[in-house]
Tab-separated table of C-alpha atoms in Angstrom:
chain	number	residue	atom	x	y	z
A	1081	MET	CA	0.019	-0.024	0.002
A	1082	PHE	CA	2.837	2.455	0.967
A	1083	SER	CA	5.428	1.740	-1.758
A	1084	LYS	CA	4.540	3.876	-4.860
A	1085	VAL	CA	2.468	6.723	-3.334
A	1086	HIS	CA	4.743	7.128	-0.300
A	1087	GLU	CA	7.983	6.953	-2.383
A	1088	SER	CA	6.551	9.550	-4.784
A	1089	LEU	CA	5.590	11.925	-1.903
A	1090	GLN	CA	8.956	11.497	-0.053
A	1091	LYS	CA	10.751	12.621	-3.438
A	1092	TYR	CA	8.301	15.414	-3.902
A	1093	TYR	CA	8.673	16.865	-0.338
A	1094	GLY	CA	12.134	15.729	0.352
A	1095	THR	CA	13.927	16.794	-2.861
A	1096	ARG	CA	11.667	18.589	-5.407
A	1097	LEU	CA	10.142	21.077	-2.971
A	1098	GLN	CA	12.884	23.222	-1.278
A	1099	ALA	CA	10.524	26.034	-0.139
A	1100	SER	CA	6.806	26.692	0.269
A	1101	ALA	CA	7.000	28.890	-2.828
A	1102	ASP	CA	7.597	25.781	-4.948
A	1103	LEU	CA	3.988	24.577	-4.497
A	1104	LEU	CA	1.569	25.235	-7.253
A	1105	THR	CA	-1.358	26.330	-5.079
A	1106	ASN	CA	-1.705	29.095	-2.442
A	1107	ALA	CA	-2.365	26.631	0.331
A	1108	PRO	CA	0.547	27.722	2.480
A	1109	CYS	CA	-0.613	31.275	2.400
A	1110	LEU	CA	-3.977	30.456	3.984
A	1111	PHE	CA	-3.178	31.594	7.540
A	1112	PRO	CA	-6.202	32.069	9.613
A	1113	ARG	CA	-4.673	34.979	11.539
A	1114	GLY	CA	-8.094	36.144	12.895
A	1115	ARG	CA	-7.840	32.989	15.161
A	1116	MET	CA	-4.092	33.373	16.146
A	1117	SER	CA	-3.513	34.727	19.571
A	1118	GLN	CA	-0.961	37.287	20.184
A	1119	ARG	CA	1.135	34.746	22.003
A	1120	ALA	CA	1.094	32.506	18.831
A	1121	LEU	CA	2.104	35.452	16.659
A	1122	ASP	CA	4.992	36.204	18.987
A	1123	ALA	CA	6.004	32.524	18.964
A	1124	LEU	CA	6.084	32.414	15.201
A	1125	ALA	CA	8.594	35.217	15.237
A	1126	LEU	CA	10.974	33.111	17.246
A	1127	VAL	CA	10.953	30.226	14.747
A	1128	HIS	CA	14.121	29.990	12.744
A	1129	PRO	CA	13.794	31.404	9.228
A	1130	ASP	CA	15.057	28.313	7.613
A	1131	VAL	CA	12.296	26.158	9.257
A	1132	ARG	CA	9.566	28.763	8.146
A	1133	ALA	CA	10.865	28.733	4.520
A	1134	ARG	CA	10.100	24.998	4.196
A	1135	TYR	CA	6.539	25.291	5.440
A	1136	PHE	CA	3.990	23.365	3.404
A	1137	GLY	CA	0.896	23.510	5.499
A	1138	CYS	CA	-2.456	25.193	4.790
A	1139	GLY	CA	-3.177	26.999	8.001
A	1140	PHE	CA	-2.056	27.236	11.609
A	1141	THR	CA	-3.212	24.265	13.781
A	1142	LEU	CA	-2.992	25.881	17.175
A	1143	PRO	CA	-6.002	25.193	19.350
A	1144	GLU	CA	-6.574	26.906	22.691
A	1145	LYS	CA	-5.354	25.928	26.186
A	1146	LEU	CA	-2.262	23.859	25.354
A	1147	GLN	CA	-0.221	24.551	28.574
A	1148	ASP	CA	1.440	21.383	29.805
A	1149	CYS	CA	-0.244	19.205	27.159
A	1150	LYS	CA	1.247	16.241	25.269
A	1151	VAL	CA	0.871	17.062	21.621
A	1152	LEU	CA	1.526	14.962	18.489
A	1153	ASP	CA	1.969	16.579	15.055
A	1154	LEU	CA	1.166	14.192	12.304
A	1155	GLY	CA	3.162	15.086	9.269
A	1156	SER	CA	5.385	17.623	10.999
A	1157	GLY	CA	7.291	18.633	7.847
A	1158	SER	CA	9.904	21.274	8.474
A	1159	GLY	CA	8.924	21.376	12.203
A	1160	GLN	CA	7.442	24.900	12.131
A	1161	ASP	CA	4.239	23.993	13.794
A	1162	CYS	CA	6.126	21.788	16.382
A	1163	TYR	CA	8.286	24.704	17.439
A	1164	LEU	CA	5.217	26.977	17.672
A	1165	LEU	CA	3.507	24.336	19.800
A	1166	SER	CA	6.762	23.965	21.864
A	1167	GLN	CA	6.189	27.430	23.091
A	1168	LEU	CA	2.467	27.156	23.759
A	1169	VAL	CA	2.735	23.926	25.757
A	1170	GLY	CA	5.420	25.322	27.936
A	1171	ALA	CA	8.583	23.680	29.330
A	1172	ASN	CA	6.575	21.038	31.187
A	1173	GLY	CA	4.520	20.113	28.014
A	1174	TRP	CA	5.724	17.807	25.325
A	1175	VAL	CA	5.636	17.898	21.501
A	1176	VAL	CA	6.349	14.974	19.207
A	1177	GLY	CA	6.671	15.554	15.344
A	1178	LEU	CA	6.190	12.652	13.020
A	1179	ASP	CA	6.872	12.627	9.391
A	1180	MET	CA	7.724	9.960	6.780
A	1181	THR	CA	10.274	12.064	4.912
A	1182	LYS	CA	13.862	11.497	6.088
A	1183	GLU	CA	15.114	14.797	4.757
A	1184	LEU	CA	12.480	16.796	6.612
A	1185	VAL	CA	12.920	14.869	9.888
A	1186	SER	CA	16.685	15.462	9.694
A	1187	ALA	CA	16.239	19.149	8.919
A	1188	SER	CA	13.780	19.546	11.800
A	1189	ARG	CA	16.213	17.842	14.304
A	1190	GLU	CA	18.899	20.333	13.429
A	1191	TYR	CA	17.106	23.095	15.114
A	1192	ILE	CA	16.081	21.477	18.400
A	1193	GLN	CA	18.897	23.000	20.440
A	1194	TYR	CA	18.446	26.411	18.750
A	1195	HIS	CA	14.882	26.581	19.673
A	1196	GLN	CA	15.404	25.259	23.179
A	1197	GLU	CA	17.800	28.066	23.863
A	1198	LYS	CA	15.680	30.623	22.037
A	1199	PHE	CA	12.744	29.686	24.272
A	1200	GLY	CA	14.831	29.661	27.454
A	1201	TYR	CA	14.140	25.985	28.295
A	1202	GLU	CA	16.494	23.967	30.442
A	1203	LYS	CA	15.950	20.926	28.214
A	1204	PRO	CA	14.240	20.301	24.871
A	1205	ASN	CA	10.532	19.566	24.920
A	1206	THR	CA	10.363	18.554	21.270
A	1207	ILE	CA	11.381	15.388	19.428
A	1208	PHE	CA	11.025	14.297	15.837
A	1209	VAL	CA	10.264	10.821	14.651
A	1210	GLN	CA	10.322	9.249	11.163
A	1211	GLY	CA	7.278	7.097	10.435
A	1212	TYR	CA	3.869	6.784	8.585
A	1213	ILE	CA	0.829	8.502	10.071
A	1214	GLU	CA	-1.174	5.462	8.914
A	1215	GLN	CA	0.961	3.216	11.082
A	1216	LEU	CA	1.712	5.191	14.361
A	1217	ASP	CA	2.244	1.880	16.271
A	1218	GLU	CA	5.269	0.920	14.121
A	1219	ALA	CA	6.807	4.386	15.039
A	1220	GLY	CA	6.421	3.581	18.705
A	1221	ILE	CA	3.469	5.863	19.396
A	1222	LYS	CA	1.468	4.556	22.369
A	1223	SER	CA	-2.302	4.251	22.722
A	1224	ASP	CA	-4.358	6.558	24.917
A	1225	PHE	CA	-1.377	8.842	25.463
A	1226	PHE	CA	-1.788	12.317	23.881
A	1227	ASP	CA	-3.967	15.249	24.977
A	1228	VAL	CA	-3.902	16.823	21.596
A	1229	LEU	CA	-3.184	15.819	18.028
A	1230	VAL	CA	-2.595	18.288	15.174
A	1231	SER	CA	-2.064	17.883	11.495
A	1232	ASN	CA	-1.451	20.497	8.789
A	1233	CYS	CA	-2.264	19.640	5.132
A	1234	VAL	CA	-1.001	16.029	5.418
A	1235	ILE	CA	-4.138	13.616	5.527
A	1236	CYS	CA	-5.028	14.660	2.007
A	1237	LEU	CA	-1.630	13.183	0.802
A	1238	CYS	CA	-2.341	9.749	2.351
A	1239	PRO	CA	-3.773	6.791	0.327
A	1240	ASP	CA	-5.557	5.362	3.332
A	1241	LYS	CA	-7.253	8.247	5.077
A	1242	LYS	CA	-9.410	5.940	7.331
A	1243	ALA	CA	-6.247	4.373	8.738
A	1244	VAL	CA	-4.989	7.772	9.635
A	1245	LEU	CA	-8.201	8.623	11.484
A	1246	LYS	CA	-8.258	5.272	13.362
A	1247	GLU	CA	-4.619	5.741	14.435
A	1248	ALA	CA	-5.419	9.247	15.664
A	1249	TYR	CA	-8.289	7.931	17.589
A	1250	ARG	CA	-6.158	5.235	19.123
A	1251	VAL	CA	-3.281	7.386	20.440
A	1252	LEU	CA	-5.559	10.005	21.940
A	1253	LYS	CA	-6.638	9.975	25.578
A	1254	ASP	CA	-10.241	10.003	26.423
A	1255	GLY	CA	-11.347	13.628	26.028
A	1256	GLY	CA	-8.452	14.300	23.704
A	1257	GLU	CA	-8.771	16.375	20.620
A	1258	PHE	CA	-7.652	16.086	17.026
A	1259	TYR	CA	-7.369	19.651	15.565
A	1260	PHE	CA	-6.312	19.934	12.047
A	1261	SER	CA	-6.272	21.798	8.797
A	1262	ASP	CA	-6.352	20.153	5.394
A	1263	MET	CA	-7.306	20.426	1.730
A	1264	TYR	CA	-10.700	19.228	0.504
A	1265	SER	CA	-12.157	18.792	-2.958
A	1266	SER	CA	-15.686	19.978	-3.871
A	1267	LYS	CA	-16.493	16.474	-5.444
A	1268	VAL	CA	-15.105	13.000	-5.743
A	1269	ILE	CA	-11.911	12.933	-7.873
A	1270	PRO	CA	-12.052	10.616	-10.991
A	1271	GLU	CA	-9.820	7.574	-10.601
A	1272	ASN	CA	-7.498	8.550	-13.469
A	1273	LEU	CA	-6.760	11.919	-11.743
A	1274	ALA	CA	-6.455	10.369	-8.222
A	1275	GLN	CA	-3.312	8.628	-9.263
A	1276	ASP	CA	-1.493	11.636	-10.842
A	1277	PRO	CA	1.832	12.165	-8.899
A	1278	VAL	CA	1.757	15.910	-9.038
A	1279	LEU	CA	-1.872	16.071	-7.779
A	1280	TRP	CA	-0.800	13.845	-5.021
A	1281	GLY	CA	2.133	15.998	-4.044
A	1282	GLU	CA	-0.120	19.105	-4.138
A	1283	GLY	CA	-2.815	17.411	-1.975
A	1284	MET	CA	-5.253	17.527	-4.844
A	1285	ASN	CA	-5.649	13.807	-5.371
A	1286	GLY	CA	-9.028	13.867	-3.616
A	1287	PHE	CA	-10.197	14.301	-0.088
A	1288	TYR	CA	-13.854	14.867	-0.728
A	1289	TRP	CA	-15.214	16.688	2.231
A	1290	ARG	CA	-18.377	14.615	2.643
A	1291	ASP	CA	-16.215	11.423	2.675
A	1292	PHE	CA	-14.197	12.898	5.554
A	1293	ILE	CA	-17.288	13.652	7.620
A	1294	SER	CA	-18.398	9.997	7.193
A	1295	LEU	CA	-15.017	8.524	7.956
A	1296	ALA	CA	-14.558	10.631	11.163
A	1297	GLN	CA	-17.910	9.490	12.488
A	1298	GLU	CA	-17.305	5.888	11.429
A	1299	VAL	CA	-14.052	5.785	13.363
A	1300	GLY	CA	-15.875	6.960	16.543
A	1301	PHE	CA	-14.896	10.665	16.857
A	1302	SER	CA	-17.473	13.182	18.087
A	1303	GLY	CA	-18.054	16.164	15.802
A	1304	PRO	CA	-16.563	17.178	13.549
A	1305	TYR	CA	-16.680	20.889	14.265
A	1306	LEU	CA	-15.607	23.182	11.436
A	1307	VAL	CA	-13.499	26.144	12.774
A	1308	THR	CA	-12.542	28.159	9.683
A	1309	ALA	CA	-12.160	27.721	5.896
A	1310	SER	CA	-10.658	29.360	2.891
A	1311	HIS	CA	-10.824	28.864	-0.898
A	1312	ILE	CA	-7.655	27.513	-2.522
A	1313	ILE	CA	-6.483	29.077	-5.810
A	1314	VAL	CA	-4.691	26.764	-8.242
A	1315	HIS	CA	-2.044	28.883	-10.187
A	1316	SER	CA	-0.928	26.173	-12.598
A	1317	SER	CA	-2.739	26.118	-15.969
A	1318	GLU	CA	-1.671	22.478	-16.357
A	1319	LEU	CA	-3.383	21.504	-13.152
A	1320	LEU	CA	-6.450	23.470	-14.026
A	1321	LYS	CA	-6.836	21.517	-17.260
A	1322	LYS	CA	-6.655	18.304	-15.169
A	1323	THR	CA	-9.061	19.234	-12.438
A	1324	GLY	CA	-11.596	21.039	-14.645
A	1325	ASP	CA	-14.623	22.170	-12.553
A	1326	ILE	CA	-13.338	20.541	-9.366
A	1327	THR	CA	-12.616	23.241	-6.779
A	1328	TYR	CA	-10.592	23.142	-3.428
A	1329	ALA	CA	-10.758	24.556	-0.065
A	1330	SER	CA	-8.768	24.624	3.149
A	1331	GLY	CA	-10.766	23.623	6.174
A	1332	THR	CA	-9.812	23.448	9.836
A	1333	TYR	CA	-11.799	20.948	11.858
A	1334	ARG	CA	-11.763	19.765	15.488
A	1335	LEU	CA	-12.678	16.111	16.493
A	1336	PHE	CA	-12.923	14.795	20.118
A	1337	LYS	CA	-12.452	11.183	21.484
A	1338	LEU	CA	-15.098	10.766	24.164
A	1339	PRO	CA	-15.023	8.025	26.876
A	1340	LYS	CA	-17.128	4.917	26.013
A	1341	ASN	CA	-20.672	4.416	27.310
A	1342	ILE	CA	-21.147	7.958	28.717
A	1343	VAL	CA	-24.682	9.267	29.084
A	1344	LYS	CA	-25.342	12.182	26.787
A	1345	THR	CA	-27.867	14.747	27.585
A	1346	GLY	CA	-28.427	18.389	26.640
A	1347	ALA	CA	-27.106	21.065	28.953
A	1348	VAL	CA	-26.903	24.779	29.530
A	1349	VAL	CA	-23.310	25.661	29.562
A	1350	THR	CA	-21.650	28.930	30.734
A	1351	TYR	CA	-18.325	29.918	29.735
A	1352	LYS	CA	-16.232	31.231	32.698
A	1353	GLY	CA	-13.722	33.310	30.648
A	1354	THR	CA	-10.733	31.308	31.957
A	1355	VAL	CA	-9.014	30.057	28.736
A	1356	PRO	CA	-5.859	32.194	28.358
A	1357	GLU	CA	-6.316	34.989	25.877
A	1358	CYS	CA	-9.995	34.369	25.609
A	1359	SER	CA	-11.362	36.241	28.580
A	1360	ASP	CA	-14.309	37.715	26.737
A	1361	GLN	CA	-15.289	34.870	24.640
A	1362	LEU	CA	-14.249	31.452	23.287
A	1363	SER	CA	-14.725	30.808	19.641
A	1364	PHE	CA	-15.136	27.068	19.695
A	1365	ASP	CA	-16.056	26.722	16.014
A	1366	ALA	CA	-17.751	28.591	13.272
A	1367	MET	CA	-21.181	27.923	14.937
A	1368	HIS	CA	-20.393	28.257	18.629
A	1369	ASN	CA	-19.011	31.405	20.178
A	1370	PHE	CA	-19.293	31.362	23.859
A	1371	LYS	CA	-19.355	34.628	25.496
A	1372	THR	CA	-18.201	34.867	29.118
A	1373	ASP	CA	-20.979	34.467	31.643
A	1374	VAL	CA	-23.685	34.004	29.123
A	1375	PRO	CA	-25.652	30.692	29.426
A	1376	VAL	CA	-26.105	28.679	26.142
A	1377	LEU	CA	-28.210	25.538	25.587
A	1378	VAL	CA	-26.085	22.996	23.626
A	1379	ASN	CA	-26.984	19.482	22.294
A	1380	ARG	CA	-26.038	16.279	23.869
A	1381	GLU	CA	-22.774	15.735	21.917
A	1382	LEU	CA	-21.301	19.212	22.537
A	1383	ALA	CA	-22.307	19.070	26.277
A	1384	ALA	CA	-20.290	15.781	26.410
A	1385	VAL	CA	-17.315	17.318	24.578
A	1386	LEU	CA	-17.177	20.255	27.014
A	1387	GLN	CA	-17.500	17.983	30.064
A	1388	HIS	CA	-14.845	15.503	29.188
A	1389	SER	CA	-12.255	17.492	27.302
A	1390	ARG	CA	-9.570	19.815	28.575
A	1391	PHE	CA	-12.218	22.587	28.575
A	1392	ALA	CA	-14.212	21.061	31.433
A	1393	SER	CA	-12.891	23.321	34.104
A	1394	ASP	CA	-13.773	26.378	31.900
A	1395	PHE	CA	-17.501	25.840	31.815
A	1396	SER	CA	-20.237	25.425	34.303
A	1397	ILE	CA	-22.644	22.801	33.077
A	1398	GLN	CA	-26.192	22.358	34.168
A	1399	TYR	CA	-27.797	19.358	32.579
A	1400	SER	CA	-31.178	19.683	31.007
A	1401	ASP	CA	-34.098	17.292	30.219
A	1402	LYS	CA	-34.162	19.032	26.775
A	1403	PRO	CA	-31.823	17.501	24.090
A	1404	GLY	CA	-30.561	20.784	23.035
A	1405	PRO	CA	-30.547	22.253	19.527
A	1406	THR	CA	-31.084	19.720	16.815
A	1407	GLN	CA	-30.325	20.105	13.010
A	1408	ASP	CA	-31.675	18.156	10.010
A	1409	GLN	CA	-29.037	16.938	7.592
A	1410	SER	CA	-29.163	19.842	5.146
A	1411	VAL	CA	-28.493	22.364	7.945
A	1412	GLN	CA	-25.746	20.147	9.452
A	1413	ASP	CA	-24.113	19.933	6.021
A	1414	CYS	CA	-24.166	23.671	5.589
A	1415	HIS	CA	-22.272	24.226	8.819
A	1416	LEU	CA	-19.687	21.412	7.989
A	1417	ASN	CA	-19.114	22.326	4.478
A	1418	PRO	CA	-15.684	24.251	4.056
A	1419	PHE	CA	-16.720	25.743	0.682
A	1420	LEU	CA	-19.879	27.392	2.070
A	1421	LEU	CA	-18.059	28.703	5.178
A	1422	ALA	CA	-15.321	30.036	2.896
A	1423	ASP	CA	-18.019	31.821	1.002
A	1424	ARG	CA	-19.562	33.161	4.156
A	1425	LEU	CA	-16.240	34.370	5.603
A	1426	ASN	CA	-15.326	35.746	2.182
A	1427	LEU	CA	-11.688	34.697	2.731
A	1428	PHE	CA	-9.434	35.147	-0.218
A	1429	VAL	CA	-5.799	35.646	-1.202
A	1430	LYS	CA	-4.765	39.305	-1.672
A	1431	GLN	CA	-1.365	38.577	-2.899
A	1432	CYS	CA	0.480	35.385	-3.553
A	1433	SER	CA	2.960	34.424	-6.303
A	1434	LYS	CA	4.306	30.999	-6.881
A	1435	THR	CA	6.157	31.933	-10.047
A	1436	SER	CA	8.053	35.056	-9.068
A	1437	ASN	CA	10.395	35.901	-6.246
A	1438	GLU	CA	7.578	37.468	-4.189
A	1439	SER	CA	7.057	35.673	-0.996
A	1440	ASP	CA	4.667	38.003	0.815
A	1441	CYS	CA	1.373	35.927	0.910
A	1442	LYS	CA	-1.547	37.683	2.629
A	1443	THR	CA	-5.112	36.793	3.234
A	1444	GLY	CA	-7.953	38.953	3.951
A	1445	GLU	CA	-11.691	39.501	3.583
A	1446	ASN	CA	-13.828	42.167	1.900
């Protein structure tokens, strides 16, 4: 299963792509800066320029409240997200970056001491491991171990996406979160295009967004919850000829692993304003923005997520006989569709060149 596709991707990311500007889409420019805390922006400034230059992600995967957490980055690439997370979890937290590409893992390791000293830590809190995200057990990743998993534009590259989600579910603790950004197609990719090596390398081989929703629920995750989304612009005329009317979007979702056999009931939840840098409100996803000291009736699943996740101490929860808000399938699809959310947010790329020497990529909204 791994031979041809993984060998092709290792060559693409290990040797062909030397910088984010070598990609043929604007995916690495889609930074959801509106959701980045000032601490995260300050942390980015401390990451070594060489690490930032080889960034191939499609958004920043930095969920709230990471202090002292154990975090696993699936497909860590150059290590940029790991070194950001290293600062957010603090000296007592732990970050593991896993990637299948030997060149990227080696390059990431070169900067461990640099960032340890830059952050003022007595010892490193970041390690990098080579392995496949479909087979975390073979890389020595334990079950029920991590508080948070992140992934940045990597699952779309994998031939067995269900295996990735199953492994992510396995290694998370009960109450743990999988928070990730990825590329999604607007429709199922024809088989002849799905095997194209350049489309694979660019993440355009086909991660149909509806298939992702089904797989996540089949594996056992609660959610998903769509956080933000942006349209992806394809710059290559050659790729546009291949993909035709298929469009692409970047979407950031959060999934949670809940304990087995819990009783789910609707609840009135009140956010206490205690999450760092979220004193006035906590933007949980595109649908739920919890304002401090304002009671909100939520459905059974979200009540369970808030009760059993790392956010439990940040909410007062009063259980209700009422099931909470319900949605029919069409409304639910609307709130989970990254293309519709990107339209609603009106996110677009103001400036991004992949064919010139310009490297100033900006996003914005009208």
